[in-house]
PDB file of C-alpha atoms and ligand atoms in Angstrom:
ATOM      1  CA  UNK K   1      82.265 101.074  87.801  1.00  0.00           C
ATOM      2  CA  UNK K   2      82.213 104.914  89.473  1.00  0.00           C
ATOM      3  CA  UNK K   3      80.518 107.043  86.582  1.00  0.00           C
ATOM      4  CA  UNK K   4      81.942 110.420  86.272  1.00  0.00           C
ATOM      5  CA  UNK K   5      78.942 112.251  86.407  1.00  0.00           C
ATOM      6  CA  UNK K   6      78.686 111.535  90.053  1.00  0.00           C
ATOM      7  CA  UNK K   7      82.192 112.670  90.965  1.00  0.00           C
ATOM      8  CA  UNK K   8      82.908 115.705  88.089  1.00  0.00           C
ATOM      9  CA  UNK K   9      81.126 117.842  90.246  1.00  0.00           C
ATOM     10  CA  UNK K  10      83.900 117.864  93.318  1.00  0.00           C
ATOM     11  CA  UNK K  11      86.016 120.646  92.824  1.00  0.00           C
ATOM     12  CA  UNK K  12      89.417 118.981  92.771  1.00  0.00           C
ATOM     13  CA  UNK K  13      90.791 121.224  96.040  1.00  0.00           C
ATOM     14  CA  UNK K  14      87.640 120.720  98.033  1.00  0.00           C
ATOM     15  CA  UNK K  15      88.491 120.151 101.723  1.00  0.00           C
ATOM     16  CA  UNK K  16      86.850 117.408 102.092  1.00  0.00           C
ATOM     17  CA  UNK K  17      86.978 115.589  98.959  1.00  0.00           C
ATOM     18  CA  UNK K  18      88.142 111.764  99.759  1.00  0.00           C
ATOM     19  CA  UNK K  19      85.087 111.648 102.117  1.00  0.00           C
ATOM     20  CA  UNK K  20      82.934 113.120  99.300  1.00  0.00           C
ATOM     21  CA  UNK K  21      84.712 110.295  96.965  1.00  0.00           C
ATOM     22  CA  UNK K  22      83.782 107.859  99.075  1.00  0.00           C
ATOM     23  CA  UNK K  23      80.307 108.779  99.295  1.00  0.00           C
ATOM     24  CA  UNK K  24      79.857 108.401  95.644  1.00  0.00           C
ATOM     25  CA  UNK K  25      80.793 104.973  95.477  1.00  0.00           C
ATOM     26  CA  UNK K  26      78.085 103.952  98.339  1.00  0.00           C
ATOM     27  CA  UNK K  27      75.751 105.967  96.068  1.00  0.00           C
ATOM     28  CA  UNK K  28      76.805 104.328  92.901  1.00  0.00           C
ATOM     29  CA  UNK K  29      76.779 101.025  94.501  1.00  0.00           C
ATOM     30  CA  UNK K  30      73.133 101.903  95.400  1.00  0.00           C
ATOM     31  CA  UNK K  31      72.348 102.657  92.278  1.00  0.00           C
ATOM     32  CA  UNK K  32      73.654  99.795  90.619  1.00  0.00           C
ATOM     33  CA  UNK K  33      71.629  97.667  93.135  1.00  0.00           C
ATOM     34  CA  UNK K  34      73.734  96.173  95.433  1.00  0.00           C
ATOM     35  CA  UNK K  35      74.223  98.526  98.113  1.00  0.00           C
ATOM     36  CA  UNK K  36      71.233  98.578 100.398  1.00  0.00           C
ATOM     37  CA  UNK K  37      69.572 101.863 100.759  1.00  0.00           C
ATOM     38  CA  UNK K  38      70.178 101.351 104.811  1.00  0.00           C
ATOM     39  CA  UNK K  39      73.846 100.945 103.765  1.00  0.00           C
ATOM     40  CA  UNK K  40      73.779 104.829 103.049  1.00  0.00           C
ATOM     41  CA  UNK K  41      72.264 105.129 106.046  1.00  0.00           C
ATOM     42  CA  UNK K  42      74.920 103.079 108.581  1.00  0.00           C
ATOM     43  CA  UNK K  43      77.738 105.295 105.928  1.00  0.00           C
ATOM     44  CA  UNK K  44      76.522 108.474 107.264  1.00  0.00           C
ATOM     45  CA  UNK K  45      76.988 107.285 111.232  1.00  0.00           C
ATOM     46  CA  UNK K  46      79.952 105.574 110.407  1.00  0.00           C
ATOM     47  CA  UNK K  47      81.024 109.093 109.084  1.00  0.00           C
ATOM     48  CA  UNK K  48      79.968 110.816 112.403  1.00  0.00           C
ATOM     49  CA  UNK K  49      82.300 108.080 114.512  1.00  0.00           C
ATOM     50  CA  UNK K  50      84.633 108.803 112.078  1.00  0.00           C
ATOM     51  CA  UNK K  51      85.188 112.884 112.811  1.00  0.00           C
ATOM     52  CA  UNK K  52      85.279 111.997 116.735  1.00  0.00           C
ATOM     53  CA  UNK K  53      88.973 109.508 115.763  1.00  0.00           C
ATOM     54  CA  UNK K  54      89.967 112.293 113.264  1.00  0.00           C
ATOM     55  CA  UNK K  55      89.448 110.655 110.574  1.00  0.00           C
ATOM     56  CA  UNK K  56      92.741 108.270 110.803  1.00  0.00           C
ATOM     57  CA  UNK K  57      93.437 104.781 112.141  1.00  0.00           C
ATOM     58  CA  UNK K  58      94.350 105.344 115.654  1.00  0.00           C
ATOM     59  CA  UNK K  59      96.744 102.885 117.382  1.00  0.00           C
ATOM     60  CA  UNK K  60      94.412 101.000 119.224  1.00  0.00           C
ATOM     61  CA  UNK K  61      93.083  99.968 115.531  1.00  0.00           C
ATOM     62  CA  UNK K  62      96.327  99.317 114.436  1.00  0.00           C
ATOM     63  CA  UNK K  63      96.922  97.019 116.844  1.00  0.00           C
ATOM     64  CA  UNK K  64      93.656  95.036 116.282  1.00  0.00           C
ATOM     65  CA  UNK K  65      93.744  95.040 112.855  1.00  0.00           C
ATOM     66  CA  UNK K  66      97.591  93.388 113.148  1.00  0.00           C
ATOM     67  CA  UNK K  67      95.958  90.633 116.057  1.00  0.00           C
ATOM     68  CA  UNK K  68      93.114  90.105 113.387  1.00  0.00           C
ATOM     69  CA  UNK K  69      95.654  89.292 110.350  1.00  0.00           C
ATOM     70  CA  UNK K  70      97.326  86.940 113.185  1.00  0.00           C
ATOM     71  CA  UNK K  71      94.622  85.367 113.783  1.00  0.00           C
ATOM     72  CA  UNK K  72      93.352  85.408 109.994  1.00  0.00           C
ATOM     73  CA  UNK K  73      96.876  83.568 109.374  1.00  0.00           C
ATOM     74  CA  UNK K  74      96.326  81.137 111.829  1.00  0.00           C
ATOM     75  CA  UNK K  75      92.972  80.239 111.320  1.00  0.00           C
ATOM     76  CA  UNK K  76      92.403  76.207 109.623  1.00  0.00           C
ATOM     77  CA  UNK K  77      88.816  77.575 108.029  1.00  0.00           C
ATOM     78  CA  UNK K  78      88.819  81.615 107.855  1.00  0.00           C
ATOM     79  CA  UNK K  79      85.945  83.496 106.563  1.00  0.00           C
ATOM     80  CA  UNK K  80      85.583  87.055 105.146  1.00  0.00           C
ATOM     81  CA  UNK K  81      81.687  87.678 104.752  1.00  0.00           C
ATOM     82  CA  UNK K  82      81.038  90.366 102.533  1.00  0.00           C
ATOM     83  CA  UNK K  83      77.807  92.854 102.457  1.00  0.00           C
ATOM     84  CA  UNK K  84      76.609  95.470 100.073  1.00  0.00           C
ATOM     85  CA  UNK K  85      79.327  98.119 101.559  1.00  0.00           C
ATOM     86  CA  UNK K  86      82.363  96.328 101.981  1.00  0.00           C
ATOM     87  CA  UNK K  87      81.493  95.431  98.344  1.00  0.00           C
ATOM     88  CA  UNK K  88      81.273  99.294  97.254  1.00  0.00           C
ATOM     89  CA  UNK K  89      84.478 100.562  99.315  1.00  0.00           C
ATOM     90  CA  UNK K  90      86.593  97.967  99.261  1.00  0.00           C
ATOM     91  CA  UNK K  91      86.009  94.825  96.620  1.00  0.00           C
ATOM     92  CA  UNK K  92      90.009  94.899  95.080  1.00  0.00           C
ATOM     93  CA  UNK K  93      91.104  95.233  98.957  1.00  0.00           C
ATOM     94  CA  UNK K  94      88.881  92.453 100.391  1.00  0.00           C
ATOM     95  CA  UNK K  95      89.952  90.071  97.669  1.00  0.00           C
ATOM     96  CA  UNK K  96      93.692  90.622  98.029  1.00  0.00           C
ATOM     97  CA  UNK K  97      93.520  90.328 101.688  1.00  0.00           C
ATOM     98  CA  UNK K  98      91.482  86.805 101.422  1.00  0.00           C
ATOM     99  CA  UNK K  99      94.293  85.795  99.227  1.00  0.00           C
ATOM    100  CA  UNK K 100      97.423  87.159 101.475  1.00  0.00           C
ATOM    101  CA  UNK K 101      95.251  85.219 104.347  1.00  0.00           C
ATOM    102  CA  UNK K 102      93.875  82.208 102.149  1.00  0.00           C
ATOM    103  CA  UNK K 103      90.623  83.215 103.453  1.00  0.00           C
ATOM    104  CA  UNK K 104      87.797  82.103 101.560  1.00  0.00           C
ATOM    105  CA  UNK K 105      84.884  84.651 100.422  1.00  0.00           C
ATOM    106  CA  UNK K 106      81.087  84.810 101.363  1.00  0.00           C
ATOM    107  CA  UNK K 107      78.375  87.080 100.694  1.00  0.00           C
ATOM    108  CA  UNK K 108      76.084  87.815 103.546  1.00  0.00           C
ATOM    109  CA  UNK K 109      73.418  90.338 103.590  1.00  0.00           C
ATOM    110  CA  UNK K 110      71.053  91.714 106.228  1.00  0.00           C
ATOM    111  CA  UNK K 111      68.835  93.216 103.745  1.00  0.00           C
ATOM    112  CA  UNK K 112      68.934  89.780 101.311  1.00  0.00           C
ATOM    113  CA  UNK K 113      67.919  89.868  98.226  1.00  0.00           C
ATOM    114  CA  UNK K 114      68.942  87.321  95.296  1.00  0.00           C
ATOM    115  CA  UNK K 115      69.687  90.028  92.881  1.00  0.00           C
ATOM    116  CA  UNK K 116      72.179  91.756  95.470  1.00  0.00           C
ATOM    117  CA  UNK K 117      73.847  88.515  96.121  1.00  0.00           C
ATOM    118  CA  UNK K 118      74.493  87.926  92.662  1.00  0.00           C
ATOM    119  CA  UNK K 119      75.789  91.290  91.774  1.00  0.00           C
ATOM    120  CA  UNK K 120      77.849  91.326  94.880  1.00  0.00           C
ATOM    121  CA  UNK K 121      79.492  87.984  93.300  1.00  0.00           C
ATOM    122  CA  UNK K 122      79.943  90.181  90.140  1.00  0.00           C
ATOM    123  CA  UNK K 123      81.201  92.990  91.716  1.00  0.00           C
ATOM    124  CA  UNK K 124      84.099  90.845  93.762  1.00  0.00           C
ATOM    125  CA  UNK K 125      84.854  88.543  90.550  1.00  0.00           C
ATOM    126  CA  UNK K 126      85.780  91.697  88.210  1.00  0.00           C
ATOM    127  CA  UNK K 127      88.153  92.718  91.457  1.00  0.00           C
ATOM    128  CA  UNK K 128      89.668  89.173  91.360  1.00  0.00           C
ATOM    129  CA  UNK K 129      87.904  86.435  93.195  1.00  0.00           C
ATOM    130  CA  UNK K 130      87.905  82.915  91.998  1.00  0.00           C
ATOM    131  CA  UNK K 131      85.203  81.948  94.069  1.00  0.00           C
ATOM    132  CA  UNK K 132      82.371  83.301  96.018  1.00  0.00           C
ATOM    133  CA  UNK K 133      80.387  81.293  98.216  1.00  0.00           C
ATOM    134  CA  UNK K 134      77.125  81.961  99.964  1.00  0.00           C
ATOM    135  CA  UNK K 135      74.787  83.025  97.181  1.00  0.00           C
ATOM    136  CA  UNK K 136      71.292  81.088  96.635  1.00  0.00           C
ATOM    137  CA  UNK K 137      71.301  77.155  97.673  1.00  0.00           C
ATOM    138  CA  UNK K 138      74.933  77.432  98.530  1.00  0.00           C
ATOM    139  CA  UNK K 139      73.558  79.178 101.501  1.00  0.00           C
ATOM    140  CA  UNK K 140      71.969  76.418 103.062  1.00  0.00           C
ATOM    141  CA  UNK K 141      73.203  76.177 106.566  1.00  0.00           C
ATOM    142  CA  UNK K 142      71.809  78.319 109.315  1.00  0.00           C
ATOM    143  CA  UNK K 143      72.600  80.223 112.864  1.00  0.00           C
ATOM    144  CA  UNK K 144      70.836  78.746 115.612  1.00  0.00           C
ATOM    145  CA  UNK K 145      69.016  81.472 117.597  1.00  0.00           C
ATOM    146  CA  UNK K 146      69.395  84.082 114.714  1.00  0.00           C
ATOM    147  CA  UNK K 147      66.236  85.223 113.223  1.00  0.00           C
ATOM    148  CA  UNK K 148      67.779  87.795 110.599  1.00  0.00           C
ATOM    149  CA  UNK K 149      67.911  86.791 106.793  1.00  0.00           C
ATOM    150  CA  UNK K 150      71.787  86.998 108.131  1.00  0.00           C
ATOM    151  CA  UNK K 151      71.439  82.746 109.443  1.00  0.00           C
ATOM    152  CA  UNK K 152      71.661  81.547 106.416  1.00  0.00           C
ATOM    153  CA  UNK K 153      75.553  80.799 105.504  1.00  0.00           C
ATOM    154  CA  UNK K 154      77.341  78.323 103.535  1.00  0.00           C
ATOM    155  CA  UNK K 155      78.011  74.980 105.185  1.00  0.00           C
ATOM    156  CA  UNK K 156      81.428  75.342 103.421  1.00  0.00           C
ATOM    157  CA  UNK K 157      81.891  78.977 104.626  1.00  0.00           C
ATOM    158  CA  UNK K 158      80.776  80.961 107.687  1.00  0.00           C
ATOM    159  CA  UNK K 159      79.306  77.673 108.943  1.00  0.00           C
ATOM    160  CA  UNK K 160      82.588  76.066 109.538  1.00  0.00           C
ATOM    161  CA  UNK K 161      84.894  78.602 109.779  1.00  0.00           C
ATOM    162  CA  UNK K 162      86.722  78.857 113.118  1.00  0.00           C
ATOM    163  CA  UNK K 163      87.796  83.027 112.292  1.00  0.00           C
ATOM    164  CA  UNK K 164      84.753  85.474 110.568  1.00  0.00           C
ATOM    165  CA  UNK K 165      85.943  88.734 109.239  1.00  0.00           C
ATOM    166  CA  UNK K 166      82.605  90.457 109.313  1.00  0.00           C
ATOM    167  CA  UNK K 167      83.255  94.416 108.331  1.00  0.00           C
ATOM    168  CA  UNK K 168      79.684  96.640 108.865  1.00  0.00           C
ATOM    169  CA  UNK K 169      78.388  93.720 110.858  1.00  0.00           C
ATOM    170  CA  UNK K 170      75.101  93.319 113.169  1.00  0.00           C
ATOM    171  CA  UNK K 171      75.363  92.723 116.813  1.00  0.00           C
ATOM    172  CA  UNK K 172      72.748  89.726 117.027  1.00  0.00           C
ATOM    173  CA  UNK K 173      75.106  88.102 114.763  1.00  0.00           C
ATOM    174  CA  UNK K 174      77.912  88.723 116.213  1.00  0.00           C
ATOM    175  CA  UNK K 175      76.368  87.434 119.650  1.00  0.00           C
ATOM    176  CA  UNK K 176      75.463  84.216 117.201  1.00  0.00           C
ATOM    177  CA  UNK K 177      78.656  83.394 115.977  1.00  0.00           C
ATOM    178  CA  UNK K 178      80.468  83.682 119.091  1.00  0.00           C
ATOM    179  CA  UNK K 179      77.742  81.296 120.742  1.00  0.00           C
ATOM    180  CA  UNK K 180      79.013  79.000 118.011  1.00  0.00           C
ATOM    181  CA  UNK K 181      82.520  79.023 119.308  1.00  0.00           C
ATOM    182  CA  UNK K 182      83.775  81.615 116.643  1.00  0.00           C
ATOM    183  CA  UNK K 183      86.412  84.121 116.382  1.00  0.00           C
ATOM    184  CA  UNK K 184      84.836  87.317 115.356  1.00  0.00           C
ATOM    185  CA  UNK K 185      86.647  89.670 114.420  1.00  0.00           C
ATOM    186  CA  UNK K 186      84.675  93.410 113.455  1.00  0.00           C
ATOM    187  CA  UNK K 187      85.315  96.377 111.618  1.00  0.00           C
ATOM    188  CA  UNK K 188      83.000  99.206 113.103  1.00  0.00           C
ATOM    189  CA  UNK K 189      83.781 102.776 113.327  1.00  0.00           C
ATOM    190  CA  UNK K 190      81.319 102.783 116.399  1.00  0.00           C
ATOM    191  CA  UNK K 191      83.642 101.526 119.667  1.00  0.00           C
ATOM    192  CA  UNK K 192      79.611 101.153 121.553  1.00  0.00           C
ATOM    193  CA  UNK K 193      77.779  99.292 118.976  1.00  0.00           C
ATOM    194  CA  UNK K 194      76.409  95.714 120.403  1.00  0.00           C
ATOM    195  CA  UNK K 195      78.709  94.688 117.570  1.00  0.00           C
ATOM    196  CA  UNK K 196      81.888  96.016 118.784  1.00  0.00           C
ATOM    197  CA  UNK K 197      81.216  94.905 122.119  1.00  0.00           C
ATOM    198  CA  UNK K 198      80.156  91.347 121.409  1.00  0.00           C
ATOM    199  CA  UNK K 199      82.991  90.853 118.766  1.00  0.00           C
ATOM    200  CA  UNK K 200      86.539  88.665 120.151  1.00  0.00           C
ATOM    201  CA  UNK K 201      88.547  91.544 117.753  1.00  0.00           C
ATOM    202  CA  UNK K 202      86.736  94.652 117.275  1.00  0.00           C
ATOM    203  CA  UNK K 203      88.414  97.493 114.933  1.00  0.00           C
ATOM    204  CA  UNK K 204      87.714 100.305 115.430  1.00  0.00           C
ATOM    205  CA  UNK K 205      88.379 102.272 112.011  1.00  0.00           C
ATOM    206  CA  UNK K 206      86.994 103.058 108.749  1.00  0.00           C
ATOM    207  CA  UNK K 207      86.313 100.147 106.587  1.00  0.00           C
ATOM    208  CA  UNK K 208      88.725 101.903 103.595  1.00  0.00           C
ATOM    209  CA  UNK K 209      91.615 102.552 105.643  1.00  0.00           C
ATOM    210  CA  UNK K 210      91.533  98.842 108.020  1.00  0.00           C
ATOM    211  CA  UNK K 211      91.170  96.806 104.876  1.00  0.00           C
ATOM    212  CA  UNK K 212      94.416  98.072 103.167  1.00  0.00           C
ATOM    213  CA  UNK K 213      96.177  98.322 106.703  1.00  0.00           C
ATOM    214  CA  UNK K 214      95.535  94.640 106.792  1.00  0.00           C
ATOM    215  CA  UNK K 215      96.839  93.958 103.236  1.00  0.00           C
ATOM    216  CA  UNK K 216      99.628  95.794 104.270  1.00  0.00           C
ATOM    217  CA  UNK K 217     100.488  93.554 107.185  1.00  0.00           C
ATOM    218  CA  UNK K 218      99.025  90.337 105.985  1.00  0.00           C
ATOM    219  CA  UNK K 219     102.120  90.775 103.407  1.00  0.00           C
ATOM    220  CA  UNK K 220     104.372  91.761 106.361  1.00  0.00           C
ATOM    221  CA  UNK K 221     103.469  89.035 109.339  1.00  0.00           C
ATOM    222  CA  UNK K 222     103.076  86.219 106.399  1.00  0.00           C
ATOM    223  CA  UNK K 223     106.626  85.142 107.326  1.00  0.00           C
ATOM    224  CA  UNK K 224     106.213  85.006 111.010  1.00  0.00           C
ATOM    225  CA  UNK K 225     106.133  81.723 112.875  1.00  0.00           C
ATOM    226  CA  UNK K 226     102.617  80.015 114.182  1.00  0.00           C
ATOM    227  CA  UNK K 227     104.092  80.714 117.225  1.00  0.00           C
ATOM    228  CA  UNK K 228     104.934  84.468 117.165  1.00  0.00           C
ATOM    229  CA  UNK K 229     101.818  84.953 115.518  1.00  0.00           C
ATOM    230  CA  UNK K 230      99.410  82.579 118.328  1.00  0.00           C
ATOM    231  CA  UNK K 231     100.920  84.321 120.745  1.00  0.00           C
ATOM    232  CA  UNK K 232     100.060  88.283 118.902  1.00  0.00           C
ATOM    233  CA  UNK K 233      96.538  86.951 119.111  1.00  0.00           C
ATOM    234  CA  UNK K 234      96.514  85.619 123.206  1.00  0.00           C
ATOM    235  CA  UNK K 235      98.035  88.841 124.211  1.00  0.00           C
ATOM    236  CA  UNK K 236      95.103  90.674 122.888  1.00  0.00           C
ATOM    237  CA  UNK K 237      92.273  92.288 124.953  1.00  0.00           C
ATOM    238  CA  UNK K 238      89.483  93.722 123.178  1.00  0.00           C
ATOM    239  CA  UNK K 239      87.834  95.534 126.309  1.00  0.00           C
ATOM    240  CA  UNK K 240      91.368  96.859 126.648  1.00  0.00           C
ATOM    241  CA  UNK K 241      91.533  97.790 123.428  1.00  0.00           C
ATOM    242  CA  UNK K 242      87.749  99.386 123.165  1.00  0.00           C
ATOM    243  CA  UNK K 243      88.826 101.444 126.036  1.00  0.00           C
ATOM    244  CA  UNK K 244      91.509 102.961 124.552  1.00  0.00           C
ATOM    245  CA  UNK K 245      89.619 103.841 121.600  1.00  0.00           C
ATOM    246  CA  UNK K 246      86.861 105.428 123.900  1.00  0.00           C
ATOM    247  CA  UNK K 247      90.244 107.194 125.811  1.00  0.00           C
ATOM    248  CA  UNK K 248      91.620 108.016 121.978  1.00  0.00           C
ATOM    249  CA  UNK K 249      88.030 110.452 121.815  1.00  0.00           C
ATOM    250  CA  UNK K 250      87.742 111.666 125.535  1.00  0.00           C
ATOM    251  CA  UNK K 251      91.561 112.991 125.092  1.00  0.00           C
ATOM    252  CA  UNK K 252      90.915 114.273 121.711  1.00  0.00           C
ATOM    253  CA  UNK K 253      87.392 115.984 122.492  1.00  0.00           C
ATOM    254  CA  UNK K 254      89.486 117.486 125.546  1.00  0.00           C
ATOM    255  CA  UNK K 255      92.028 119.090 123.786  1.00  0.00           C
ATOM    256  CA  UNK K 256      89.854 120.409 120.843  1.00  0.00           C
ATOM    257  CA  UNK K 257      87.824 121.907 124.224  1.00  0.00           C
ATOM    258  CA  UNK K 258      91.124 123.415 125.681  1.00  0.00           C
ATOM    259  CA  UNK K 259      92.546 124.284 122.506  1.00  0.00           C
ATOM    260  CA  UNK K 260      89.829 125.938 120.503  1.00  0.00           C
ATOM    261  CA  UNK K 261      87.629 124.430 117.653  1.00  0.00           C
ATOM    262  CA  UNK K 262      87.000 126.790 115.309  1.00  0.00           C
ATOM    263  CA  UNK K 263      88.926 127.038 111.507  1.00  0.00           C
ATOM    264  CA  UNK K 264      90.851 129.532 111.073  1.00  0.00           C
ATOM    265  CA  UNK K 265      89.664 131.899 108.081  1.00  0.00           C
ATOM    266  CA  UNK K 266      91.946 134.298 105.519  1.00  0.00           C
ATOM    267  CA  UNK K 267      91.674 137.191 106.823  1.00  0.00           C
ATOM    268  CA  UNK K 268      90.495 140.199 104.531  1.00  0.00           C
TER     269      UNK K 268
HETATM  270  O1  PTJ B   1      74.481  94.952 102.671  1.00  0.00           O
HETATM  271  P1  PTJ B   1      73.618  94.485 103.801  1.00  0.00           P
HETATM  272  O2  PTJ B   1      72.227  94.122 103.365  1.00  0.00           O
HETATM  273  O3  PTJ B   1      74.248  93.343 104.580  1.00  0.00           O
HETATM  274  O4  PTJ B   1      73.457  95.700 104.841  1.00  0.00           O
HETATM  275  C1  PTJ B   1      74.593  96.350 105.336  1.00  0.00           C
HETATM  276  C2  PTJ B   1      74.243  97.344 106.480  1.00  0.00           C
HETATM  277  C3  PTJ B   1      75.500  98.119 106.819  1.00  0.00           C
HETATM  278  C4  PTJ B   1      73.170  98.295 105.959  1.00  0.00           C
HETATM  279  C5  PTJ B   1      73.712  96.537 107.658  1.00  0.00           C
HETATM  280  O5  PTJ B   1      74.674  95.628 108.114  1.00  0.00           O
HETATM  281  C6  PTJ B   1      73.292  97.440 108.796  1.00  0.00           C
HETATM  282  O6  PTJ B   1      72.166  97.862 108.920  1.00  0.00           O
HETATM  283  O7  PTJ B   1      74.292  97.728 109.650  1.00  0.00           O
HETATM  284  P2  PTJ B   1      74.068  98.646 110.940  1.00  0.00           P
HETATM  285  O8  PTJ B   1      73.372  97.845 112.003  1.00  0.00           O
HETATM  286  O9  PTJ B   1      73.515  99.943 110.519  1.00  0.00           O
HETATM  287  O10 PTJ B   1      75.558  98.847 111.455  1.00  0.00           O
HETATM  288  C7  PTJ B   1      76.527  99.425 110.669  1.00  0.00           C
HETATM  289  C8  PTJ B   1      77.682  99.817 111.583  1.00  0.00           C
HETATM  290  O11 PTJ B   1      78.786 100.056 110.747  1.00  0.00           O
HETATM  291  C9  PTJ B   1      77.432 101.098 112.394  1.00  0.00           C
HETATM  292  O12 PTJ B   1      77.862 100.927 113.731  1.00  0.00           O
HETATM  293  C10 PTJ B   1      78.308 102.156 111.687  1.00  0.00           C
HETATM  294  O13 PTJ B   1      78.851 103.085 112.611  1.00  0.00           O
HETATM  295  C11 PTJ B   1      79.401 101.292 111.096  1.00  0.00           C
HETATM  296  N1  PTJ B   1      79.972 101.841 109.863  1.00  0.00           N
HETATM  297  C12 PTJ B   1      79.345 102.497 108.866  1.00  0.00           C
HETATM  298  N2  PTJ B   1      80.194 102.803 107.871  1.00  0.00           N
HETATM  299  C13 PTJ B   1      81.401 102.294 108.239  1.00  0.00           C
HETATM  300  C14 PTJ B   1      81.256 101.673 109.506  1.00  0.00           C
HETATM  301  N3  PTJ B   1      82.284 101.077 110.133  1.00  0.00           N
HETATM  302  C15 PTJ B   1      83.472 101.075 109.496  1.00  0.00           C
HETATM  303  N4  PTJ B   1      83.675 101.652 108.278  1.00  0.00           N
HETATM  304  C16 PTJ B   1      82.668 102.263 107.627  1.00  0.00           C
HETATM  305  N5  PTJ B   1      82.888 102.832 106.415  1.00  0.00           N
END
């Protein structure tokens, strides 16, 4: 679906190419209607958390993203809700991991439109989904206290579930779904958004790099005992684990202080 006329123009030994890669698909995305155009808007802060964890999935992430598979794996009725993002960056990666986790799938937009639902579905059927629920009348069940087009979920989905994967999420639904009872689990690259603090799991890493970590140990932890895996998940503390990502960027902001920030140029 990426056209090459977006991309040709990145010279192939640009410095920062992969993050100009992945700007192109958000843009394509938009362009073929189903990213919103405050999607490219929450990319671009992303982005800025994104430079203060170096750009890689710090340990504090890897450790939540392993709790969330656990808890994924254990789940009786686990959710992944998909938006217009998730849907540009990662559609092959979200549907592999809803299969390694028998997770179901569910569009959910903050900025809904029919049109976007539909070629979300599209989008997430040519990457391999069987099944995609929460578009039009399927949505039919709603949030109590949530006021966002974001309340209205699938009574066979979100509604049920007992675990929501809810990458790029907002906080008041977040706050929702936990008053429900839920395990949330978030991706946001942003360790203070009312998101991340309200979530039971927050992740702190970029959407394209904790999808495939999960994959990656959804496939590993698959053979681990309900036991071994309950007990991953009850060890967990997410204020723990938000402070260490907030301790991750005071340390690293420290030593680029000590150490000097500026790149080093070829001398003439
Ligand atoms: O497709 P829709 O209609 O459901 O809309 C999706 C967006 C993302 C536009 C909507 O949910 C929204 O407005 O989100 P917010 O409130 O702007 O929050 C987005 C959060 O995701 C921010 O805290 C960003 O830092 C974070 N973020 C942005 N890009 C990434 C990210 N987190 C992880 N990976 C990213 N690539």
């Amino acid at each position: 679906m990426v056209r090459d006329s977006h991309t040709s123009w990145i010279p192939p030994n640009h410095p920062r190419k992969e993050s100009l890669l992945i700007r192109e698909r958000l843009v394509d995305g938009f362009e073929e209607g189903y990213v919103a155009a405050q999607g490219l808007i929450a990319h671009g802060r992303g982005e800025c958390f994104d430079y203060l964890i170096g750009e890689s999935s710090i340990s504090s992430a890897l450790t939540a993203e392993r709790v969330a598979v656990a808890a994924l794996l254990t789940a009786k009725h686990p959710v992944i809700s998909v938006n217009g993002n998730t849907a540009a960056l990662v559609p092959k990666q979200i549907v592999e991991l809803a299969r390694l986790v028998n997770a179901k799938l569910e569009v959910n937009l903050f900025y809904r439109t029919r049109e976007r639902e539909e070629l979300i579905v599209r989008v997430l059927k040519e990457s391999g989904a069987e099944e995609v629920l929460g578009v039009g009348d399927d949505a039919s069940c709603v949030i109590p206290e949530l006021f966002s087009e974001r309340r209205r979920v699938s009574c066979r989905g979100i509604y049920t579930a007992d675990v929501v994967l809810v990458p790029l999420e907002d906080g008041d639904r977040t706050e929702a779904l936990r008053r429900m009872g839920k395990t949330v689990i978030a991706i946001d690259l942003n360790p203070l958004s009312r998101t991340s603090r309200a979530a039971s799991i927050t992740i702190v890493d970029n959407v394209v790099r904790a999808i495939p970590n999960m994959v990656r140990f959804a496939d590993e932890m698959r053979t681990m005992s309900r036991d071994e895996l309950i007990s991953i998940v009850k060890g967990f503390n997410n204020e723990e684990n938000l402070r260490a990502a907030l301790m991750f960027i005071r340390d690293r902001l420290t030593e680029l202080i000590n150490k000097g920030i500026t790149l080093e140029f070829h001398k003439v």
